[in-house]
Amino acid sequence: EMKKKKTYIIHMAKSQMPASFSEHQHWYEASLTSVSSSAEMLYSYDTVIHGFSARLSPAEARALELTEGVISVLPETRYELH
Amino acid sequence: TTRTPEFLGLDKAEGLVPEMNTEGDVIVGVLDTGVWPERSSYSDAGLGPVPAGWKGMCEQGTNFSASACNRKLIGARFFSKGYEASMGPVDESRESRSPRDDDGHGTHTSTTAVGSSVPSASLLGYAAGNARGMAVRARLAVYKVCWTGGCFSSDILAAMDRAVDDGCHVLSLSLGGGMSDYYRDSVAIGAFTAMEKGVLVSCSAGNAGPSANTLSNVAPWITTVGAGTLDRDFPAYVSLGNGKNYSGVSLYSGKSLPDSPLPFVYAGNVSNSTNGNLCMPGTLIPSLVAGKIVLCDRGINARVQKGYVVKTAGGAGMVLANTAANGEELVADAHLLPATGVGEKAANTIRSYVLSDPNPTATIVFSGTKVNIRPSPVVAAFSSRGPNSITSEILKPDLIAPGVNILAGWTGAVGPTGLAVDSRRVEFNIISGTSMSCPHVSGLAALLKGAHPDWSPAAIKSALMTTAYATYSGGEGLLDVATGRPASPFDYGAGHVDPPRALDPGLVYDITPEDYLDFLCALNYTSLQIASVSKRSDFKCSGERTYTVSGLNYPSFAVAFSTASGSGVSSSTTLTHERTLTNVGPAGTYKATVVTSAGDGGAVKVAVDPNVLEFKAAGEKKSYKVIFTSGSMPSGSVGFGRLEWTDGKHVVASPMAFSWT
């Protein structure tokens, strides 16, 4: 399970950040660690998307999808030069 | 680039740009393989200070110093976390963990878009001329997101996030990732917010042509660019022992072949390998190849690698044969030995000769660079084609631009073939793809943004589309390399970009972010899907409204008539689309004309109501309806037409594609 970690893009509903958090970044980190103690956040995004990217196992990705404030958890895709 | 500025009439265009032009303040962000900052194309001579408010920066990294930037190259960043998380650490022996371009693609696209003027540019003497980008006074910011193993969406999103934050006005992405729905496509998602913040996103349409339904980057808020040819060629013809000559193209620049013809062999006959005809590494038998010219078939390995395989086997030269997959598409390569590429028809005739003649001989005659080639432009065979498989009622590609045999800046890390064995180093290189046509439009968008700073991304895209041309000066339709016959709006969208006219389009079809949200409602997107794309987690489609895809104020029309279920034949149907035009020129009275002829277009009656629009002031908006009435047609029929509004000076043209499903 752990070996099958992949990168996911997690879209968050910024306006649903719980009052207990002052920074979206902290809320994102807490959401991530709530499903995985070892997950590594790659980037957090705040302009063209609201959310972050992280390495997750499929089970962790599914669990995150059910977490409050998560809009979608999309597997990373690979693009090619044209 | 050389030749493209003349071909596009940029010298004329610059005369059209108002003096108050702010092109120098327009910043183009290029997401690609990075930049080779030492190139003359990044000279900042004559440029004023870096535009105020710019937040980008020059990131230090391997082989890249923070001082590499200047007033032309005002930003350079790299993003590799996503790539490294999936592929392991960047192999620093092969590529630089920095904005440095070790590949060449990013230097080529960024200099095409906004490169400074460089006199006497050429590739080993080919395509010589003054090289310049589309918007020579625009600034450049480079965001390296593509590495040897590909371009990963988490890196692309991080770069788009940064580029919009830094203050780019145009983003250029010559990359694609298949065809997924907008809410799953990171480029489409990033481009939505970029559009909301007034940033135009221009993307390559893909190189999967000439098959249909092969487009990438088809979101309506993206400018999707296909590729066409220039009026320039690099002829190198094959002269056979039977006295016949066959035209080909080549950028070979070394020692010529001897005047007398050489023995000519077919690769498939001088190999022990089953696919020996493809000239793949280790498949040719040196004793049977030495000193001869070898006919190799295209496929699987790179064209230039085939030449190297022949060279290492002792071959004197290569004739590279197109197959059905490439048809008559002739893409020139800087081969490492005397070589030329020929179209499918010539290839088949040459192959018959070499297989039937008892003593086949040949030579190759190189003729350098020729211009004023006609017909041009022609739609490139490789250019991906519609219909739009994500949303059939949005016509894509939007337009085409030069993408075949384009000269532009190149890396100093690899030679013009990109092969490791190629020890040559060149400042400019000639390559082909919709990767090359996209930055042409990105740079032209910057030119328009400089001339009209208040135009939205949709208005700029509309201006580029409604002024594009779909016929040659004699009135015949643009041809398609793949068929040799006239192409269609599924191949070229609105047509070929025409910068001088785009700078003064008369009227534009503008679209607001809210209009795009209505479009997503028309697609029956869920709230979560809309939130993914638009970042509006509280947006809800209204239960009281009727949303239609055709309601999007798009500068082109794709009309889908549905047949009665199962009957295979459509009943007579009437569909109505509404559009709104905004006057961006002087007061004027515009009259509508419609031509429906191509394909089954004649089966559609088109009425425009009203068909006269009078504009009294700039900024004024007027709406009209187009009523399409189709007779009964077999399912699978396709037809085309064109709607034009004109005030006698401006022509505001929209292609119409009809399909019966």
mmCIF file with all atom_site columns, C-alpha atoms in Angstrom, chain B residues 252-257 337-338 366:
data_model
loop_
_atom_site.group_PDB
_atom_site.id
_atom_site.type_symbol
_atom_site.label_atom_id
_atom_site.label_alt_id
_atom_site.label_comp_id
_atom_site.label_asym_id
_atom_site.label_entity_id
_atom_site.label_seq_id
_atom_site.pdbx_PDB_ins_code
_atom_site.Cartn_x
_atom_site.Cartn_y
_atom_site.Cartn_z
_atom_site.occupancy
_atom_site.B_iso_or_equiv
_atom_site.pdbx_formal_charge
_atom_site.auth_seq_id
_atom_site.auth_comp_id
_atom_site.auth_asym_id
_atom_site.auth_atom_id
_atom_site.pdbx_PDB_model_num
ATOM 1 C CA . TYR B 1 252 ? 21.834 18.699 -44.251 1.00 0.00 ? 252 TYR B CA 1
ATOM 2 C CA . SER B 1 253 ? 24.773 21.078 -44.409 1.00 0.00 ? 253 SER B CA 1
ATOM 3 C CA . GLY B 1 254 ? 27.927 18.943 -44.718 1.00 0.00 ? 254 GLY B CA 1
ATOM 4 C CA . LYS B 1 255 ? 29.946 17.645 -47.681 1.00 0.00 ? 255 LYS B CA 1
ATOM 5 C CA . SER B 1 256 ? 27.829 16.942 -50.754 1.00 0.00 ? 256 SER B CA 1
ATOM 6 C CA . LEU B 1 257 ? 27.590 13.552 -52.391 1.00 0.00 ? 257 LEU B CA 1
ATOM 7 C CA . LEU B 1 337 ? 24.802 12.644 -43.316 1.00 0.00 ? 337 LEU B CA 1
ATOM 8 C CA . PRO B 1 338 ? 23.535 13.585 -46.789 1.00 0.00 ? 338 PRO B CA 1
ATOM 9 C CA . PHE B 1 366 ? 20.621 19.892 -52.097 1.00 0.00 ? 366 PHE B CA 1
#
